[in-house]
Amino acid sequence: MKSIIFIAPPAAGKGTQSKLISKKYNIPHISIGDLLRYSINSEDESSKKINEYMEKGLLVSDDIILNLLKNRLKQQDCISGYILDGFPRNVNQAKEYDKLLEKLDKDLGLVILLDIDKEILKNRIVGRLSCNKCGSVYNELIKETKPKNVGLCDKCNLKLSKRIDDNEETFEMRYNTYLKETEPLINYYDDKGCLYRVNANINADLIFKEIQSIIGSSI
Ligand code: AMP
């Protein structure tokens, strides 16, 4: 199984697709945003800085990210492939990742671009809620994915929480960061011949079908 990188603006569905791929192909889903959130310990200074950057929708420093990733990729479950959700986020990270792959004697794999309209993203972000216990994600503004009872997880019946960076102001910031820092990766990977474009304006099941056919054609 090849590893998979997602390039996508905030809330394009890379987390959802990563979970589906992880389950079907039995490879780990590595979410850099989650690794950052777990690594934050409110007491120390560097955590405060990370938190501040995340709240503002800015990118955390490349050194911190690369360190987290290196440690994660050393783990046994990454041997036969993995999904990178949220990395690389800029060209420097992509170049550093190329060097790391060379050291680890691993292939780059597939790079999947989730192409989606900005207005759809804004609604997804502003209404997004998730369950801290089981990880289920809902949206209070979208009929199909509303929780059955307002503010409560359908599975655990516990109160759903909102990410600190899921608001309109931070969305604009995160989207602009995407355009400025992450979008240049499209040309970077297109030039290497490993970029696949997927229309992500459709529902998650159809997107997943499209991704499965890309994976199938590359095996
Ligand atoms: P995500 O969960 O992927 O939406 O990421 C949430 C936030 O974590 C981003 O807005 C950034 O502040 C930070 N972050 C996640 N991945 C990276 C990365 N590769 N480089 C720098 N910052 C990141």
mmCIF file of C-alpha atoms and ligand atoms in Angstrom:
data_model
loop_
_atom_site.group_PDB
_atom_site.id
_atom_site.type_symbol
_atom_site.label_atom_id
_atom_site.label_comp_id
_atom_site.label_asym_id
_atom_site.label_seq_id
_atom_site.Cartn_x
_atom_site.Cartn_y
_atom_site.Cartn_z
ATOM 1 C CA MET A 1 0.000 0.000 0.000
ATOM 2 C CA LYS A 2 1.328 3.453 -0.916
ATOM 3 C CA SER A 3 1.292 6.286 1.599
ATOM 4 C CA ILE A 4 -1.154 9.098 0.994
ATOM 5 C CA ILE A 5 -0.789 12.832 1.439
ATOM 6 C CA PHE A 6 -3.812 15.139 1.395
ATOM 7 C CA ILE A 7 -3.638 18.693 0.160
ATOM 8 C CA ALA A 8 -6.836 20.454 1.085
ATOM 9 C CA PRO A 9 -8.126 23.733 2.501
ATOM 10 C CA PRO A 10 -9.489 23.669 6.081
ATOM 11 C CA ALA A 11 -12.622 21.465 6.483
ATOM 12 C CA ALA A 12 -12.440 20.030 2.956
ATOM 13 C CA GLY A 13 -12.945 16.563 4.458
ATOM 14 C CA LYS A 14 -9.376 15.295 4.719
ATOM 15 C CA GLY A 15 -10.017 14.026 8.258
ATOM 16 C CA THR A 16 -13.154 12.131 7.194
ATOM 17 C CA GLN A 17 -11.498 10.627 4.121
ATOM 18 C CA SER A 18 -8.368 9.721 6.095
ATOM 19 C CA LYS A 19 -10.485 7.783 8.614
ATOM 20 C CA LEU A 20 -12.306 5.905 5.833
ATOM 21 C CA ILE A 21 -9.042 4.990 4.082
ATOM 22 C CA SER A 22 -7.422 3.991 7.354
ATOM 23 C CA LYS A 23 -10.273 1.599 8.137
ATOM 24 C CA LYS A 24 -10.512 0.067 4.672
ATOM 25 C CA TYR A 25 -6.780 -0.361 3.979
ATOM 26 C CA ASN A 26 -5.620 -0.784 7.557
ATOM 27 C CA ILE A 27 -2.940 1.887 7.575
ATOM 28 C CA PRO A 28 -2.595 4.575 10.279
ATOM 29 C CA HIS A 29 -4.158 8.014 9.964
ATOM 30 C CA ILE A 30 -1.648 10.635 11.080
ATOM 31 C CA SER A 31 -3.345 13.962 11.754
ATOM 32 C CA ILE A 32 -0.750 16.631 12.474
ATOM 33 C CA GLY A 33 -3.431 18.899 13.963
ATOM 34 C CA ASP A 34 -4.355 16.109 16.419
ATOM 35 C CA LEU A 35 -0.694 15.416 17.258
ATOM 36 C CA LEU A 36 -0.326 19.114 18.048
ATOM 37 C CA ARG A 37 -3.495 19.201 20.147
ATOM 38 C CA TYR A 38 -2.362 16.136 22.148
ATOM 39 C CA SER A 39 1.140 17.570 22.627
ATOM 40 C CA ILE A 40 -0.139 20.793 24.184
ATOM 41 C CA ASN A 41 0.400 20.929 27.900
ATOM 42 C CA SER A 42 -1.064 24.177 29.131
ATOM 43 C CA GLU A 43 1.766 24.762 31.634
ATOM 44 C CA ASP A 44 4.794 25.212 29.391
ATOM 45 C CA GLU A 45 5.772 28.175 27.206
ATOM 46 C CA SER A 46 6.166 26.357 23.880
ATOM 47 C CA SER A 47 2.679 24.856 24.280
ATOM 48 C CA LYS A 48 1.264 28.317 24.853
ATOM 49 C CA LYS A 49 2.905 29.465 21.601
ATOM 50 C CA ILE A 50 1.515 26.488 19.669
ATOM 51 C CA ASN A 51 -1.935 27.140 21.066
ATOM 52 C CA GLU A 52 -1.712 30.805 20.120
ATOM 53 C CA TYR A 53 -0.749 29.976 16.514
ATOM 54 C CA MET A 54 -3.503 27.388 16.175
ATOM 55 C CA GLU A 55 -6.114 29.774 17.587
ATOM 56 C CA LYS A 56 -5.084 32.386 15.032
ATOM 57 C CA GLY A 57 -5.114 29.894 12.154
ATOM 58 C CA LEU A 58 -1.387 30.358 11.515
ATOM 59 C CA LEU A 59 1.118 27.610 10.794
ATOM 60 C CA VAL A 60 3.147 26.270 13.709
ATOM 61 C CA SER A 61 6.928 26.334 13.095
ATOM 62 C CA ASP A 62 8.314 23.771 10.677
ATOM 63 C CA ASP A 63 10.852 22.478 13.252
ATOM 64 C CA ILE A 64 8.127 21.535 15.736
ATOM 65 C CA ILE A 65 6.030 19.873 13.035
ATOM 66 C CA LEU A 66 8.918 17.917 11.521
ATOM 67 C CA ASN A 67 9.959 16.678 14.946
ATOM 68 C CA LEU A 68 6.460 15.444 15.741
ATOM 69 C CA LEU A 69 6.237 13.736 12.352
ATOM 70 C CA LYS A 70 9.671 12.082 12.555
ATOM 71 C CA ASN A 71 8.780 10.544 15.919
ATOM 72 C CA ARG A 72 5.431 9.338 14.658
ATOM 73 C CA LEU A 73 6.849 7.764 11.477
ATOM 74 C CA LYS A 74 9.338 5.744 13.555
ATOM 75 C CA GLN A 75 6.475 3.777 15.062
ATOM 76 C CA GLN A 76 5.965 0.225 13.914
ATOM 77 C CA ASP A 77 2.473 0.739 12.466
ATOM 78 C CA CYS A 78 3.847 3.068 9.753
ATOM 79 C CA ILE A 79 5.924 0.367 8.067
ATOM 80 C CA SER A 80 3.426 -0.520 5.349
ATOM 81 C CA GLY A 81 2.110 2.948 4.596
ATOM 82 C CA TYR A 82 0.172 5.733 6.318
ATOM 83 C CA ILE A 83 -2.070 8.700 5.597
ATOM 84 C CA LEU A 84 -0.761 12.192 6.249
ATOM 85 C CA ASP A 85 -3.602 14.531 7.111
ATOM 86 C CA GLY A 86 -2.340 18.124 7.377
ATOM 87 C CA PHE A 87 1.247 17.663 6.254
ATOM 88 C CA PRO A 88 3.040 19.137 4.394
ATOM 89 C CA ARG A 89 1.481 22.584 4.695
ATOM 90 C CA ASN A 90 4.179 24.530 2.822
ATOM 91 C CA VAL A 91 6.958 23.940 0.299
ATOM 92 C CA ASN A 92 9.707 23.916 2.927
ATOM 93 C CA GLN A 93 7.949 21.082 4.807
ATOM 94 C CA ALA A 94 7.580 19.190 1.516
ATOM 95 C CA LYS A 95 11.287 19.506 0.784
ATOM 96 C CA GLU A 96 12.240 18.424 4.315
ATOM 97 C CA TYR A 97 9.844 15.501 3.994
ATOM 98 C CA ASP A 98 11.540 14.435 0.731
ATOM 99 C CA LYS A 99 14.858 14.318 2.631
ATOM 100 C CA LEU A 100 13.290 12.346 5.468
ATOM 101 C CA LEU A 101 11.814 9.806 3.045
ATOM 102 C CA GLU A 102 15.209 9.329 1.465
ATOM 103 C CA LYS A 103 16.754 8.631 4.890
ATOM 104 C CA LEU A 104 13.969 6.196 5.778
ATOM 105 C CA ASP A 105 14.116 4.624 2.303
ATOM 106 C CA LYS A 106 10.395 5.188 1.749
ATOM 107 C CA ASP A 107 8.437 6.313 -1.332
ATOM 108 C CA LEU A 108 6.392 9.499 -1.473
ATOM 109 C CA GLY A 109 3.243 7.653 -2.566
ATOM 110 C CA LEU A 110 0.072 9.439 -3.716
ATOM 111 C CA VAL A 111 -0.791 13.083 -3.231
ATOM 112 C CA ILE A 112 -4.517 13.785 -3.331
ATOM 113 C CA LEU A 113 -5.872 17.292 -3.780
ATOM 114 C CA LEU A 114 -9.402 17.844 -2.456
ATOM 115 C CA ASP A 115 -10.809 20.602 -4.657
ATOM 116 C CA ILE A 116 -13.730 22.449 -3.035
ATOM 117 C CA ASP A 117 -15.565 25.818 -3.044
ATOM 118 C CA LYS A 118 -14.842 28.308 -0.287
ATOM 119 C CA GLU A 119 -18.519 28.902 0.726
ATOM 120 C CA ILE A 120 -19.078 25.191 1.421
ATOM 121 C CA LEU A 121 -16.001 25.202 3.647
ATOM 122 C CA LYS A 122 -17.140 28.200 5.665
ATOM 123 C CA ASN A 123 -20.452 26.525 6.577
ATOM 124 C CA ARG A 124 -18.696 23.336 7.523
ATOM 125 C CA ILE A 125 -16.314 25.123 9.845
ATOM 126 C CA VAL A 126 -18.741 27.424 11.564
ATOM 127 C CA GLY A 127 -21.171 24.565 12.357
ATOM 128 C CA ARG A 128 -18.646 21.797 13.140
ATOM 129 C CA LEU A 129 -18.934 19.949 16.470
ATOM 130 C CA SER A 130 -17.194 16.799 17.621
ATOM 131 C CA CYS A 131 -17.292 14.250 20.412
ATOM 132 C CA ASN A 132 -14.145 14.160 22.545
ATOM 133 C CA LYS A 133 -14.853 10.560 23.535
ATOM 134 C CA CYS A 134 -15.526 8.714 20.236
ATOM 135 C CA GLY A 135 -14.280 11.306 17.705
ATOM 136 C CA SER A 136 -17.595 11.503 15.791
ATOM 137 C CA VAL A 137 -17.984 14.737 13.861
ATOM 138 C CA TYR A 138 -21.315 16.590 13.331
ATOM 139 C CA ASN A 139 -22.489 19.866 11.814
ATOM 140 C CA GLU A 140 -25.309 21.838 13.406
ATOM 141 C CA LEU A 141 -25.837 23.837 10.147
ATOM 142 C CA ILE A 142 -26.108 20.866 7.766
ATOM 143 C CA LYS A 143 -29.315 18.787 7.898
ATOM 144 C CA GLU A 144 -27.720 15.413 7.038
ATOM 145 C CA THR A 145 -25.044 15.623 9.725
ATOM 146 C CA LYS A 146 -26.869 17.392 12.576
ATOM 147 C CA PRO A 147 -26.748 15.546 15.915
ATOM 148 C CA LYS A 148 -30.190 14.023 16.751
ATOM 149 C CA ASN A 149 -30.296 15.949 20.026
ATOM 150 C CA VAL A 150 -28.923 19.492 19.960
ATOM 151 C CA GLY A 151 -25.324 19.566 21.186
ATOM 152 C CA LEU A 152 -25.141 15.862 22.133
ATOM 153 C CA CYS A 153 -23.256 12.937 20.540
ATOM 154 C CA ASP A 154 -25.643 10.379 18.956
ATOM 155 C CA LYS A 155 -23.412 7.500 20.099
ATOM 156 C CA CYS A 156 -22.169 8.579 23.552
ATOM 157 C CA ASN A 157 -24.906 11.055 24.526
ATOM 158 C CA LEU A 158 -22.137 13.341 25.812
ATOM 159 C CA LYS A 159 -21.871 17.093 25.208
ATOM 160 C CA LEU A 160 -20.234 17.877 21.851
ATOM 161 C CA SER A 161 -17.397 20.354 21.719
ATOM 162 C CA LYS A 162 -16.304 23.013 19.282
ATOM 163 C CA ARG A 163 -12.665 23.395 18.244
ATOM 164 C CA ILE A 164 -11.202 26.741 19.336
ATOM 165 C CA ASP A 165 -10.269 27.511 15.722
ATOM 166 C CA ASP A 166 -13.709 26.724 14.222
ATOM 167 C CA ASN A 167 -15.158 30.217 13.891
ATOM 168 C CA GLU A 168 -15.657 32.566 10.927
ATOM 169 C CA GLU A 169 -12.782 34.902 11.733
ATOM 170 C CA THR A 170 -10.252 32.103 12.140
ATOM 171 C CA PHE A 171 -11.651 30.393 9.052
ATOM 172 C CA GLU A 172 -10.741 33.425 6.865
ATOM 173 C CA MET A 173 -7.266 33.415 8.380
ATOM 174 C CA ARG A 174 -6.823 29.681 7.860
ATOM 175 C CA TYR A 175 -8.124 29.892 4.299
ATOM 176 C CA ASN A 176 -5.706 32.713 3.474
ATOM 177 C CA THR A 177 -2.874 30.732 5.051
ATOM 178 C CA TYR A 178 -3.877 27.823 2.793
ATOM 179 C CA LEU A 179 -3.805 30.007 -0.344
ATOM 180 C CA LYS A 180 -0.482 31.563 0.521
ATOM 181 C CA GLU A 181 1.428 28.644 2.063
ATOM 182 C CA THR A 182 -0.180 25.379 1.013
ATOM 183 C CA GLU A 183 -1.540 25.962 -2.493
ATOM 184 C CA PRO A 184 1.980 26.214 -3.998
ATOM 185 C CA LEU A 185 2.308 22.498 -3.134
ATOM 186 C CA ILE A 186 -0.080 21.730 -5.995
ATOM 187 C CA ASN A 187 2.576 22.700 -8.557
ATOM 188 C CA TYR A 188 5.333 21.126 -6.462
ATOM 189 C CA TYR A 189 3.680 17.688 -6.559
ATOM 190 C CA ASP A 190 2.212 18.096 -10.060
ATOM 191 C CA ASP A 191 5.761 18.535 -11.341
ATOM 192 C CA LYS A 192 6.738 15.266 -9.638
ATOM 193 C CA GLY A 193 3.817 13.531 -11.412
ATOM 194 C CA CYS A 194 2.149 12.204 -8.251
ATOM 195 C CA LEU A 195 -0.807 14.608 -7.842
ATOM 196 C CA TYR A 196 -4.425 13.435 -8.152
ATOM 197 C CA ARG A 197 -7.297 15.958 -8.167
ATOM 198 C CA VAL A 198 -10.614 15.000 -6.607
ATOM 199 C CA ASN A 199 -13.784 17.104 -6.781
ATOM 200 C CA ALA A 200 -14.728 17.480 -3.090
ATOM 201 C CA ASN A 201 -17.948 19.497 -3.596
ATOM 202 C CA ILE A 202 -19.874 16.195 -3.492
ATOM 203 C CA ASN A 203 -20.783 13.956 -0.543
ATOM 204 C CA ALA A 204 -18.191 12.030 1.457
ATOM 205 C CA ASP A 205 -19.199 8.569 0.121
ATOM 206 C CA LEU A 206 -18.727 9.650 -3.497
ATOM 207 C CA ILE A 207 -15.409 11.289 -2.703
ATOM 208 C CA PHE A 208 -14.294 8.072 -1.023
ATOM 209 C CA LYS A 209 -15.268 6.045 -4.124
ATOM 210 C CA GLU A 210 -13.141 8.329 -6.266
ATOM 211 C CA ILE A 211 -10.202 7.969 -3.882
ATOM 212 C CA GLN A 212 -10.546 4.178 -3.853
ATOM 213 C CA SER A 213 -10.325 4.110 -7.637
ATOM 214 C CA ILE A 214 -7.152 6.248 -7.506
ATOM 215 C CA ILE A 215 -5.638 3.877 -4.932
ATOM 216 C CA GLY A 216 -6.753 0.855 -6.987
ATOM 217 C CA SER A 217 -5.167 2.184 -10.154
ATOM 218 C CA SER A 218 -1.867 2.844 -8.420
ATOM 219 C CA ILE A 219 -1.330 -0.570 -6.811
HETATM 220 P P1 AMP B 1 -5.920 20.842 11.164
HETATM 221 O O1 AMP B 1 -6.399 19.984 12.290
HETATM 222 O O2 AMP B 1 -5.191 20.066 10.107
HETATM 223 O O3 AMP B 1 -6.994 21.727 10.587
HETATM 224 O O4 AMP B 1 -4.810 21.841 11.799
HETATM 225 C C1 AMP B 1 -5.154 22.749 12.818
HETATM 226 C C2 AMP B 1 -4.022 23.771 13.019
HETATM 227 O O5 AMP B 1 -2.824 23.075 13.416
HETATM 228 C C3 AMP B 1 -3.622 24.547 11.768
HETATM 229 O O6 AMP B 1 -4.466 25.668 11.537
HETATM 230 C C4 AMP B 1 -2.202 24.959 12.147
HETATM 231 O O7 AMP B 1 -2.210 26.011 13.095
HETATM 232 C C5 AMP B 1 -1.674 23.718 12.856
HETATM 233 N N1 AMP B 1 -1.046 22.755 11.898
HETATM 234 C C6 AMP B 1 -1.526 21.544 11.499
HETATM 235 N N2 AMP B 1 -0.695 20.951 10.617
HETATM 236 C C7 AMP B 1 0.355 21.820 10.460
HETATM 237 C C8 AMP B 1 1.542 21.801 9.668
HETATM 238 N N3 AMP B 1 1.851 20.780 8.850
HETATM 239 N N4 AMP B 1 2.380 22.866 9.759
HETATM 240 C C9 AMP B 1 2.117 23.911 10.584
HETATM 241 N N5 AMP B 1 1.010 24.003 11.338
HETATM 242 C C10 AMP B 1 0.127 22.971 11.291
#
